[in-house]
Coordinates of C-alpha atoms and ligand atoms in Angstrom, one line a residue:
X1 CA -25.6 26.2 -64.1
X2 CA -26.1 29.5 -65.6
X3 CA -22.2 29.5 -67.0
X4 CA -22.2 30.9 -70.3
X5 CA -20.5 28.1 -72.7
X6 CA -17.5 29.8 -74.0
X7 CA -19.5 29.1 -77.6
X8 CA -21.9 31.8 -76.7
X9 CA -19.7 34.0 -75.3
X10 CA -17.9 33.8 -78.8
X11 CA -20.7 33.7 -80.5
X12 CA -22.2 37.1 -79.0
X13 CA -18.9 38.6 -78.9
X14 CA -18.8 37.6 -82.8
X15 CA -22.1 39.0 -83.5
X16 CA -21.1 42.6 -81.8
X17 CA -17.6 42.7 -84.0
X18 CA -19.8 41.9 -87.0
X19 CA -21.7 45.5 -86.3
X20 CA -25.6 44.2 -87.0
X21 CA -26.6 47.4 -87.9
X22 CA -30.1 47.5 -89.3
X23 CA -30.5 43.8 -89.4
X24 CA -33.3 42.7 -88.3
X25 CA -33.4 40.3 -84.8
X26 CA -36.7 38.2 -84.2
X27 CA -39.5 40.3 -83.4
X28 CA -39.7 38.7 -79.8
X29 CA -36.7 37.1 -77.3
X30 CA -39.6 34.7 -76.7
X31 CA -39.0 32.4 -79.6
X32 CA -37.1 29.8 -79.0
X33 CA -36.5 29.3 -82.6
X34 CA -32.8 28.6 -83.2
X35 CA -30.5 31.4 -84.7
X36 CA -32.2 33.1 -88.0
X37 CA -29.9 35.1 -90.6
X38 CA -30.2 38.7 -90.6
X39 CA -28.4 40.0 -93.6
X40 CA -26.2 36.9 -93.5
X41 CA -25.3 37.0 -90.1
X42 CA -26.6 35.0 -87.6
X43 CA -28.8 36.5 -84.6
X44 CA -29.4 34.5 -81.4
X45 CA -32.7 34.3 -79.6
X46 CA -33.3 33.9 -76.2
X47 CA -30.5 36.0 -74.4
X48 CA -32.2 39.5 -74.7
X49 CA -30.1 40.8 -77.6
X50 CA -31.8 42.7 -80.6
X51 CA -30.8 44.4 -83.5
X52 CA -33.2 47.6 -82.6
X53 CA -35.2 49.3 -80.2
X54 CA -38.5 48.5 -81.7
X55 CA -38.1 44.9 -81.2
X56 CA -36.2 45.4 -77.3
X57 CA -39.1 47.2 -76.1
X58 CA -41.5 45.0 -77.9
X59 CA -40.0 41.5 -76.1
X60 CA -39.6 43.4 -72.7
X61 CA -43.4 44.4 -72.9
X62 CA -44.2 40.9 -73.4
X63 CA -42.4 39.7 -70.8
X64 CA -43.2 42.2 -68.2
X65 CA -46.7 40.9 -67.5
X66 CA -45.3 37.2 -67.3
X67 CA -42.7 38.6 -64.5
X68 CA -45.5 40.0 -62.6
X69 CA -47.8 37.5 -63.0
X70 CA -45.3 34.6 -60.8
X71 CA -45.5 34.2 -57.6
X72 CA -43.3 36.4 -55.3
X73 CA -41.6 33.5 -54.3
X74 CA -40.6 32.5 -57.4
X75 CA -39.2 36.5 -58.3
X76 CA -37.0 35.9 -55.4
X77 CA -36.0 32.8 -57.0
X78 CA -34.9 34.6 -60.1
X79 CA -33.5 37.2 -58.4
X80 CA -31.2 34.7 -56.6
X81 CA -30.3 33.1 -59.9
X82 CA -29.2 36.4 -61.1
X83 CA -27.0 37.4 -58.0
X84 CA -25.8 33.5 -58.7
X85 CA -25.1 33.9 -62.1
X86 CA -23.3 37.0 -61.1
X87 CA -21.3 35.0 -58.3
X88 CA -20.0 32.7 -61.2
X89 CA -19.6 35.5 -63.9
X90 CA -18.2 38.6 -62.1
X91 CA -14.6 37.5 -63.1
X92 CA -15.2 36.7 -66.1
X93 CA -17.4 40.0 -66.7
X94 CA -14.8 42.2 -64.8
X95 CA -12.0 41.2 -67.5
X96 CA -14.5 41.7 -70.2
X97 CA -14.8 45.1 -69.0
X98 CA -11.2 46.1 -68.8
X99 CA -10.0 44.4 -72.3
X100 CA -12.7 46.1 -73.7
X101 CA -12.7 49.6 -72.5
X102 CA -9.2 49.9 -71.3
X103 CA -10.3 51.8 -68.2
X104 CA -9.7 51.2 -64.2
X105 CA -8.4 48.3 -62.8
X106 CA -9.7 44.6 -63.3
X107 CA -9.2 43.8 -59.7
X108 CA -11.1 46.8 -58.6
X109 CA -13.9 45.7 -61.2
X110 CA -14.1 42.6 -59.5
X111 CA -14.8 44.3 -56.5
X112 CA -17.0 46.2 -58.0
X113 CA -19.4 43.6 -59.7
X114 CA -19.2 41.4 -56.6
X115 CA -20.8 44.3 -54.6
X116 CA -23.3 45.4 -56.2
X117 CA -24.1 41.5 -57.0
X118 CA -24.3 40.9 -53.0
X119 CA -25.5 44.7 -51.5
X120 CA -28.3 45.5 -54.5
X121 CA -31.7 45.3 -52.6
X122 CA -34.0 43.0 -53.8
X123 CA -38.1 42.4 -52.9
X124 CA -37.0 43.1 -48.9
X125 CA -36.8 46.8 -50.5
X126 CA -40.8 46.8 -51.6
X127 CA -42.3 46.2 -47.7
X128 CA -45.5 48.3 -48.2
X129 CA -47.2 50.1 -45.7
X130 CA -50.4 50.6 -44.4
X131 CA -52.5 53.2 -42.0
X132 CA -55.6 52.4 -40.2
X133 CA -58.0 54.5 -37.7
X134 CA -61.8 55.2 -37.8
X135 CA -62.2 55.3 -41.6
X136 CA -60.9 52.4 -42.2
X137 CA -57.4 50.6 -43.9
X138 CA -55.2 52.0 -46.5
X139 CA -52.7 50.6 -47.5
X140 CA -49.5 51.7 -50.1
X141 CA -47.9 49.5 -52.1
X142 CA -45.0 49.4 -54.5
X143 CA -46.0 48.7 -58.1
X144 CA -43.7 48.4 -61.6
X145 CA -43.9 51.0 -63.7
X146 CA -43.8 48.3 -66.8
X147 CA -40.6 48.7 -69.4
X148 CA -37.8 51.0 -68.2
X149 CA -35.6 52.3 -70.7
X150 CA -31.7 52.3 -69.2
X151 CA -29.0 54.0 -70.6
X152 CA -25.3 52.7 -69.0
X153 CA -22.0 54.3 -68.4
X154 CA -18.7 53.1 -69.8
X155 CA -17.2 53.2 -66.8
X156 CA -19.3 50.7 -64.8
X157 CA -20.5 48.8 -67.6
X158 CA -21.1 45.8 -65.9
X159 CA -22.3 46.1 -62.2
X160 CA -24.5 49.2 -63.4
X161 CA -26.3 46.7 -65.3
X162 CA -26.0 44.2 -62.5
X163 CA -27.4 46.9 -60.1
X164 CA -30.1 48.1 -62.5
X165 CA -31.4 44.5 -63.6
X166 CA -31.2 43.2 -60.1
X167 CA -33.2 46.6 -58.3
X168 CA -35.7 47.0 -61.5
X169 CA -36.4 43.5 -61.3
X170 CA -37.2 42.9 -58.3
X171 CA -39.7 45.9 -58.7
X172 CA -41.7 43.7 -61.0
X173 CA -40.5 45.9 -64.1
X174 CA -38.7 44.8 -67.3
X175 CA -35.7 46.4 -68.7
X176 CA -34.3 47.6 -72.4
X177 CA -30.5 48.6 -72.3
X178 CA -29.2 50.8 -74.6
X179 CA -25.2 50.6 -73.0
X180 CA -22.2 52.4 -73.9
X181 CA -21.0 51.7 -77.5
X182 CA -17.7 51.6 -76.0
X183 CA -18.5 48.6 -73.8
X184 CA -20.9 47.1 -75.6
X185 CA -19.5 43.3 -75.6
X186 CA -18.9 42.9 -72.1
X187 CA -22.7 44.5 -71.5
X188 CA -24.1 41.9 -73.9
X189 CA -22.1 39.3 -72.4
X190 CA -23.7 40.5 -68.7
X191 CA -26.9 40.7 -70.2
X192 CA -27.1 37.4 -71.9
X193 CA -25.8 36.1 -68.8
X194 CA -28.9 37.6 -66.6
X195 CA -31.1 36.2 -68.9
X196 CA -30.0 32.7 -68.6
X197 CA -29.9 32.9 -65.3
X198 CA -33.6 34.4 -65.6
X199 CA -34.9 31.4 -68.0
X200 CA -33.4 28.9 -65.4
X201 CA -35.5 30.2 -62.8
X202 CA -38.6 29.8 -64.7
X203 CA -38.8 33.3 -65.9
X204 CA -40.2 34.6 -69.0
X205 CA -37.5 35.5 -71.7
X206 CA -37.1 39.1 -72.6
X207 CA -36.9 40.2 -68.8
X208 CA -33.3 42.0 -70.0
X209 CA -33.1 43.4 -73.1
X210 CA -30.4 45.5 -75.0
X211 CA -29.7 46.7 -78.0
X212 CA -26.6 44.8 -80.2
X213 CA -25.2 48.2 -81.3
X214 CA -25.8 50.7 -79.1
X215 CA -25.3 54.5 -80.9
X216 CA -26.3 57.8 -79.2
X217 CA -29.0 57.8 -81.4
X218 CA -30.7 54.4 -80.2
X219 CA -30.2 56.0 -76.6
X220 CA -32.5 59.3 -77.4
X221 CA -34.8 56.4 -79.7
X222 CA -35.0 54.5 -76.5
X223 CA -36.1 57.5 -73.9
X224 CA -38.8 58.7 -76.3
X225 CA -40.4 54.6 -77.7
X226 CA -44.4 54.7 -76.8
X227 CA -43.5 51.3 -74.5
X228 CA -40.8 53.0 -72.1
X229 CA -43.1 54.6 -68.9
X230 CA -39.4 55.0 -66.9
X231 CA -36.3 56.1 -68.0
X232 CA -33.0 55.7 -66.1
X233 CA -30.1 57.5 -67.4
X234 CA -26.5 57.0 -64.9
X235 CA -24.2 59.0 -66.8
X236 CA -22.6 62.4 -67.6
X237 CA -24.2 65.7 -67.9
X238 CA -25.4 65.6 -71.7
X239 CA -27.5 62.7 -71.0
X240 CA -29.1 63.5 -67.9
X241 CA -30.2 66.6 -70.4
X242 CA -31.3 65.1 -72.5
X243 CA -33.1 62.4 -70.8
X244 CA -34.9 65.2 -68.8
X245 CA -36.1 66.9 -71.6
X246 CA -37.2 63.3 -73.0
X247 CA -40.9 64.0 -71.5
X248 CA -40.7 60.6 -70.1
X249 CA -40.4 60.3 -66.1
X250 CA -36.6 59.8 -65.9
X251 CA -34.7 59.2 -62.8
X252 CA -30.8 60.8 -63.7
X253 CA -27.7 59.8 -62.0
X254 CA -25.0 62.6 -63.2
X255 CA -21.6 63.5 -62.8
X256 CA -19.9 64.2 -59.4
X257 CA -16.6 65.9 -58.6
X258 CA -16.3 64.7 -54.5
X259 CA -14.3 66.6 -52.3
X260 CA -12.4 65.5 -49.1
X261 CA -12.2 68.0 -46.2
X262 CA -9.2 66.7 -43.8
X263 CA -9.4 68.9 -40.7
X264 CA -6.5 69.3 -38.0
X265 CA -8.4 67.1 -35.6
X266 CA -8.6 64.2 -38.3
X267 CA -6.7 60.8 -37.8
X268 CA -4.3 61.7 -40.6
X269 CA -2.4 58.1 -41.3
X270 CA -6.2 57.0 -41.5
X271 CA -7.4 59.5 -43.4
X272 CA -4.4 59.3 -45.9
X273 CA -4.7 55.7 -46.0
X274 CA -8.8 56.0 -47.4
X275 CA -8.0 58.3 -49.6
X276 CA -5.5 56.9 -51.3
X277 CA -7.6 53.5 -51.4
X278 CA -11.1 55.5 -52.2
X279 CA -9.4 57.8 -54.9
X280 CA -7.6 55.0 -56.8
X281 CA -10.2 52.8 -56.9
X282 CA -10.5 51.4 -60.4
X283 CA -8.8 54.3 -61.4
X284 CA -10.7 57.1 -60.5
X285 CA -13.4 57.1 -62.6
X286 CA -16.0 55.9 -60.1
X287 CA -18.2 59.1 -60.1
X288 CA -18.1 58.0 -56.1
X289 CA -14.4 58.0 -56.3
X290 CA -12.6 61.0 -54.2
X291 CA -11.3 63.5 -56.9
X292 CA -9.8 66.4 -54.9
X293 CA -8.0 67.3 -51.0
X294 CA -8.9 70.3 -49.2
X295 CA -6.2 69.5 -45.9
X296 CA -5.9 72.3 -43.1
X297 CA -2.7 73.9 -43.2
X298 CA -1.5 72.8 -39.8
X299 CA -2.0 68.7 -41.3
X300 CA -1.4 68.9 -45.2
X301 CA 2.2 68.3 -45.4
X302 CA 1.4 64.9 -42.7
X303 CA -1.0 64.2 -45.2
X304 CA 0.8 64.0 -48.2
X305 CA 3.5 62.1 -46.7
X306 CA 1.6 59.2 -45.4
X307 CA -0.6 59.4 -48.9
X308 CA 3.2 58.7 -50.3
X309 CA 3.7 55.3 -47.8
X310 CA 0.9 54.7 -48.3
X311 CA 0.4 53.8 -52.5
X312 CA 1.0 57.3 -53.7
X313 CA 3.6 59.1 -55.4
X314 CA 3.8 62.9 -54.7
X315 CA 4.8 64.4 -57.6
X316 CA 7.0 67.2 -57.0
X317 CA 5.4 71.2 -57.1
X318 CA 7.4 72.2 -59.6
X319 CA 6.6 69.7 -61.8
X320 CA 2.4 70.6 -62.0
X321 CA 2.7 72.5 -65.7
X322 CA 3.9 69.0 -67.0
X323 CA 1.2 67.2 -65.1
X324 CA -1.0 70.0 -66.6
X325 CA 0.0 68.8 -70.2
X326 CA -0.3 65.2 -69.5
X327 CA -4.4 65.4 -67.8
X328 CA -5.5 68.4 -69.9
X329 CA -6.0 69.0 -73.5
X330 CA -7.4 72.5 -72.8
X331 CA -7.0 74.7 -69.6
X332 CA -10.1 77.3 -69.6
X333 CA -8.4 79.9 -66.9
X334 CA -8.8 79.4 -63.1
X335 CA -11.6 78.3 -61.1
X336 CA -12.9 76.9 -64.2
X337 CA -13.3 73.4 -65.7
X338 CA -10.6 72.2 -68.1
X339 CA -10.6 70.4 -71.2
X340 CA -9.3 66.3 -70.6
X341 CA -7.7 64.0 -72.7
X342 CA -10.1 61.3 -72.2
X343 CA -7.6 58.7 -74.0
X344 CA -6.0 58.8 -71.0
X345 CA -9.7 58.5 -68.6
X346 CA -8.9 55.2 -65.9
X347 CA -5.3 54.7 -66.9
X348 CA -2.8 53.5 -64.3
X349 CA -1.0 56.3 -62.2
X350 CA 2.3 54.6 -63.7
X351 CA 1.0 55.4 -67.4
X352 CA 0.2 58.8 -66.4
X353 CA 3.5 59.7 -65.2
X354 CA 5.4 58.0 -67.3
X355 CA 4.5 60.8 -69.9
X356 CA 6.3 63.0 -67.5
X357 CA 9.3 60.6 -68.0
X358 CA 9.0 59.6 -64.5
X359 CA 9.1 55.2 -64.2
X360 CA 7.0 54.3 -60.7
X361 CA 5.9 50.4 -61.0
X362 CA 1.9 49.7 -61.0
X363 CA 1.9 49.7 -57.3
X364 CA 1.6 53.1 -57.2
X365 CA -2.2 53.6 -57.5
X366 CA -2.4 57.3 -56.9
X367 CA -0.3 60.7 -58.1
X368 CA -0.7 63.4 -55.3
X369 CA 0.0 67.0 -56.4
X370 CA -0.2 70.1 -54.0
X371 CA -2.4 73.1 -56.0
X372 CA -4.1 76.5 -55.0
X373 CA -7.6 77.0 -54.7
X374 CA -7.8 78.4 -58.7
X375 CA -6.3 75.2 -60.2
X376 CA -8.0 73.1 -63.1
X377 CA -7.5 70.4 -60.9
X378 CA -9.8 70.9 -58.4
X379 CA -12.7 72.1 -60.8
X380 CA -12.9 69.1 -63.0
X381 CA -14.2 65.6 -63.0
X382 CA -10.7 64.0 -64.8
X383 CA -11.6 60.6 -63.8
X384 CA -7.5 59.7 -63.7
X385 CA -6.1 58.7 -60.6
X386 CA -4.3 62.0 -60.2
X387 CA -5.3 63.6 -56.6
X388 CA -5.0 67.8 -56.1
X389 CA -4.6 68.7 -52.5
X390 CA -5.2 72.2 -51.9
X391 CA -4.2 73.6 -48.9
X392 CA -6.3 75.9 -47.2
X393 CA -6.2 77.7 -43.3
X394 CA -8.8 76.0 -41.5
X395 CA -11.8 73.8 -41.5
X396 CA -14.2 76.7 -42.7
X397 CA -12.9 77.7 -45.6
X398 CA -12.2 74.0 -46.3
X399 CA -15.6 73.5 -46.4
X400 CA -16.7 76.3 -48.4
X401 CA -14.1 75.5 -50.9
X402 CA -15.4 71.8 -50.7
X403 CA -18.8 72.9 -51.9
X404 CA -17.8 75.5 -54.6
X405 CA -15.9 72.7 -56.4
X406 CA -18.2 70.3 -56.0
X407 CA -19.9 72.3 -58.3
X408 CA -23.8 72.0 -56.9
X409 CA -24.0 67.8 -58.5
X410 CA -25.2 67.5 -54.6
X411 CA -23.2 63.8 -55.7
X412 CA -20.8 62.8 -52.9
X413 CA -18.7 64.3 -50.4
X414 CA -16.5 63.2 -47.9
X415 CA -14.7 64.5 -44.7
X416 CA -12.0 63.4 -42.0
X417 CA -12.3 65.2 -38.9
X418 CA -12.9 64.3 -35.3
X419 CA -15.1 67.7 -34.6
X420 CA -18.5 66.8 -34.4
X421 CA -19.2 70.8 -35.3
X422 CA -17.3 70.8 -38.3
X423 CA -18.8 67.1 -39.8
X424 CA -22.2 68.4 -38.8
X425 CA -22.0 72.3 -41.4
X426 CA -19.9 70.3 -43.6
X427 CA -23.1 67.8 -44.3
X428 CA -25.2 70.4 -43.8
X429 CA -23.4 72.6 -46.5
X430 CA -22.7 69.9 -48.9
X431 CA -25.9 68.7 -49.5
X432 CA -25.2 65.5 -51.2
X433 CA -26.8 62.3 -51.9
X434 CA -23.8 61.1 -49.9
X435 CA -21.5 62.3 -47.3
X436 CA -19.0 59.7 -45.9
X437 CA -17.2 60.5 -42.7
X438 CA -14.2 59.3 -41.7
X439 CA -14.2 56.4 -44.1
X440 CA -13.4 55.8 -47.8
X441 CA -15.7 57.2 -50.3
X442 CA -17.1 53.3 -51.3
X443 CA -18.4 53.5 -47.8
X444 CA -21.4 55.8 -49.0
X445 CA -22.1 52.4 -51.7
X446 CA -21.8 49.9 -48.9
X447 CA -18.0 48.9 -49.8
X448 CA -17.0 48.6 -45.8
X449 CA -19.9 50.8 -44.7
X450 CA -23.2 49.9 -43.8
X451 CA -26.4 50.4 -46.1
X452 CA -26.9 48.7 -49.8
X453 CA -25.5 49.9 -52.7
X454 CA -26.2 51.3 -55.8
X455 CA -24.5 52.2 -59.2
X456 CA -26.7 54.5 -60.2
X457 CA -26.8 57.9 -57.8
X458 CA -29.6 59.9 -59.0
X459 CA -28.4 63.2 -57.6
X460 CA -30.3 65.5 -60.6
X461 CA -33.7 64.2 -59.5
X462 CA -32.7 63.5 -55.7
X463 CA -33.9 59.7 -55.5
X464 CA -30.1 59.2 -54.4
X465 CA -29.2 56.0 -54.2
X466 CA -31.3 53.8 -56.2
X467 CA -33.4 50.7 -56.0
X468 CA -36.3 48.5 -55.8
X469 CA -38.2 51.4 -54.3
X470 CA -37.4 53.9 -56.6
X471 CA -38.3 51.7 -60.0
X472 CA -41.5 52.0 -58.1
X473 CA -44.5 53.6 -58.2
X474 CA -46.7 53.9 -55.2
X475 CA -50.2 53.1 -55.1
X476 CA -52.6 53.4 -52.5
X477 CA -55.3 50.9 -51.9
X478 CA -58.4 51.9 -49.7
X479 CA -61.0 50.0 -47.4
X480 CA -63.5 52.3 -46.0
X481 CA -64.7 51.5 -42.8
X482 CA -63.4 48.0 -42.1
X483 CA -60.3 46.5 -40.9
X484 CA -59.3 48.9 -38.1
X485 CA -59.2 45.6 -36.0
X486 CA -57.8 46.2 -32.6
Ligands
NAD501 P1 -21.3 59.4 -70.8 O1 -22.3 60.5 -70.4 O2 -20.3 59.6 -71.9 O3 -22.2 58.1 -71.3 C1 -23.2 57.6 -70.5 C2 -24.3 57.0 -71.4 O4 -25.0 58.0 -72.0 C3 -23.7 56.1 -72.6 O5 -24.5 55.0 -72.8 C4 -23.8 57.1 -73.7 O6 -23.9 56.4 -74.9 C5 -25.0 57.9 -73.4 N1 -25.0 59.2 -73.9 C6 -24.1 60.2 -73.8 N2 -24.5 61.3 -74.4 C7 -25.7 61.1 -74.8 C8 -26.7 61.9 -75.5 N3 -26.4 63.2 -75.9 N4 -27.9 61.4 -75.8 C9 -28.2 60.1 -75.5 N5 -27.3 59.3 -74.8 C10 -26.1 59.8 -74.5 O7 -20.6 58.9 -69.5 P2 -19.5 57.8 -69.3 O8 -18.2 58.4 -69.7 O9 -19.9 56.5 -69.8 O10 -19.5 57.8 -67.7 C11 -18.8 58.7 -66.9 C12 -19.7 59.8 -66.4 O11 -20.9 59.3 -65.8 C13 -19.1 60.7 -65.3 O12 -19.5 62.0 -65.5 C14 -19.6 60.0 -64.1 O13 -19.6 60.9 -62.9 C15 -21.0 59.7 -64.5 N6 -21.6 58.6 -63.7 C16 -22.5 58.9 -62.7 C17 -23.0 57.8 -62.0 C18 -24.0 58.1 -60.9 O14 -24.5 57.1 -60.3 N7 -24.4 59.3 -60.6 C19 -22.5 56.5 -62.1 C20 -21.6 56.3 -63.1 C21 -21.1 57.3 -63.9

């Protein structure tokens, strides 16, 4: 029901290529008027789209008072024609994503946008609470904060804005997009989409907005617009800067660089198997995603052999300087981050090494190289499913290690180990939004793990995993002296 016709896909798809610029969009997504001519080229209404931030915010703040003002019953309604819509489209979206950006793998996309369609939380998130006693009730509930300005990564384009639409939503709010420009088709396309699937529900148009051509500009526009009363940035460390220095309240999910501890009392085919799986998922550039091994001596060459039967291709030690060439542009010195070539960000591990001249078929999902402590490797967020595994003595100094290269995001973490001491400083130590144990990083978002999920990991300002609750704000609501009833 809420299928885009392959005519609007083409023609939003059309309208992106065709770069609107300063063209001018209706003033509000409510019209239902049928496509007006903005500098000759045609703009359509209704599916949240607008040619500048002005007129986004503008259509989201009228709408945002019509999405409160519906029953609750009927926002779930709406929030099941989105995670519908989102059933039907994922596919579609997923492959969107990849032609467009070139980054991970479409089957891991799909993956992706069918979790976070089925594991966001919706208004089961917003139970208030209350407290009584001699004084009286009071009672705290969850409110919307009113238009929330959003600002999306390219390499999640479409389930962050899944996961965002679906969690700010449900918290009564109404949402303006300013998305990647690198992914901005498949974003309009998922945006269009939400709003369809909004209007069918008997929402208000306008619930979703975005801007056609998204620029870095429009993003720092977008924080600082009079309408925007919550900003949510997921994305690296320049704009979680400057989205905290916006003035606005923002909620910032920023880079991570995860480690994975693998002590000597770890299930090591198990532990090989998850990381192989969690590192190579859609590439690598998850900021969830596994991005470097610190084993104990007495299991890291087990290690690395099952990670090579199981998906992995260990590249040989003294082949690292051309591995080097191939990841990095720049190399800073040790312990220090290093310059990437982000033209080669979520490639295949097959593209990857076939710059080194060696031919391994796209099976291979992961490249394993062995590195000391000082290497580049371990020290940067590459985002290429290329895996450093350091070896180290035991599981101390594996941890310490594990939370100098982390490099104090307080993002993720992960460690394999049966020794309840070790797990226990290890999540201590870490500190991290999350810490998965014994399982694959997408555990910590739900992906074979208990708990919801999230795309956007606000680690900078500590609400962690995001949702309903968090695009919240909480009011309290007092009755003196009556309703203490029992
Ligand atoms: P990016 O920082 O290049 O872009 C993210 C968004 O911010 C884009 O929409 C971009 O246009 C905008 N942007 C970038 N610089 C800006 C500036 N100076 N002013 C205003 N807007 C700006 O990130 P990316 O390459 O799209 O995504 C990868 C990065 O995001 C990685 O570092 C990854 O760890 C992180 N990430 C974090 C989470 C999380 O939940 N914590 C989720 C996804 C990605």
């Amino acid at each position: 029901m809420t299928r885009l016709t392959d005519e609007e896909i083409e023609a939003i798809a059309r309208r992106i290529a065709a770069d609107l610029g300063g063209g001018r969009a209706p003033a509000s997504a409510a019209t239902s008027a049928p496509p007006t001519a903005a500098r000759g080229v045609p703009v359509d209404t209704g599916l949240g789209i607008f040619a500048t931030v002005a007129e986004a915010v503008q259509a989201a703040a009228i709408a945002q008072p019509r999405l409160v003002a519906l029953p609750l019953a009927q926002r779930s309604r709406i929030l099941e024609a989105m995670r519908q819509s989102m059933r039907e489209n994922g596919e579609m979206l997923a492959r969107a994503a990849h032609e467009e950006t070139g980054l991970g793998r479409f089957e891991d996309k799909v993956v992706k946008n069918r979790l976070v369609t089925e594991k966001t939380p919706g208004l089961e998130d917003l139970a208030p609470t209350a407290v009584t006693g001699d004084y009286g009730l009071t009672l705290m509930e969850p409110a919307p904060f009113g238009v929330i300005g959003a600002i999306t990564p390219c390499t999640n384009p479409t389930s962050t804005i899944i996961c965002n639409s679906i969690g700010m939503v449900a918290a009564g709010n109404t949402v303006v997009f300013n998305v990647h420009p690198t992914a901005k088709s498949c974003s309009m396309k998922t945006i269009a989409l939400l709003n369809k699937a909004i209007l069918s529900a008997g929402g208000p148009p306008g619930v979703i907005t975005g801007i056609a051509v998204p620029t870095v500009e429009s993003a720092q526009e977008l924080m600082r617009a009079k309408g925007i009363r919550l900003v949510v940035v997921t994305g690296g460390g320049a704009v979680v800067k400057v989205a905290m220095a916006s003035g606005k309240r923002a909620i910032c999910a920023g880079p991570g660089n995860p480690p994975v501890v693998v002590d000597e009392t770890a299930d090591v085919e198990k532990a090989a198997r998850d990381i192989v799986l969690g590192a190579s998922t859609d590439n690598n550039i998850i900021c969830t995603d596994e991005k470097e091994v610190l084993a104990v001596a007495s299991v890291a060459d087990a290690l690395v052999a099952s990670m090579g039967r199981q998906g992995a291709y260990v590249v040989p030690r003294e082949r690292l300087g051309e591995l080097e060439k191939v990841v990095f542009k720049a190399m800073h010195g040790p312990r220090q981050e290093a310059e990437i070539d982000r033209s080669l960000i979520g490639k295949n591990a097959s593209v990857l090494l076939a710059k080194m001249g060696i031919q391994v078929p796209d099976s291979i999902r992961l490249a394993v190289v062995e590195v000391n402590e000082d290497h580049p490797l371990l020290w940067t967020e590459q985002m290429m499913p290329v895996m450093p595994v350091c070896r180290v003595p035991d599981a101390g100094r594996a941890i310490d290690l594990a939370v100098e290269v982390e490099g104090g995001n307080r993002h993720t973490a992960v460690m394999h180990s049966k020794n309840l001491g070790n797990l226990s400083r290890m999540a201590k130590e870490c500190n991290c939004s999350i810490f998965v144990k014994n399982g694959r990083s997408q555990a910590g978002l739900g992906l074979n793990g208990e708990g919801y999920c999230s795309f956007t990991i606000a680690s900078p300002t500590g609400e962690g995993l995001t949702g309903p609750r968090t695009f919240s704000r909480w009011r309290r609501c007092v009755l003196v002296d009556h309703f203490r009833i029992t």
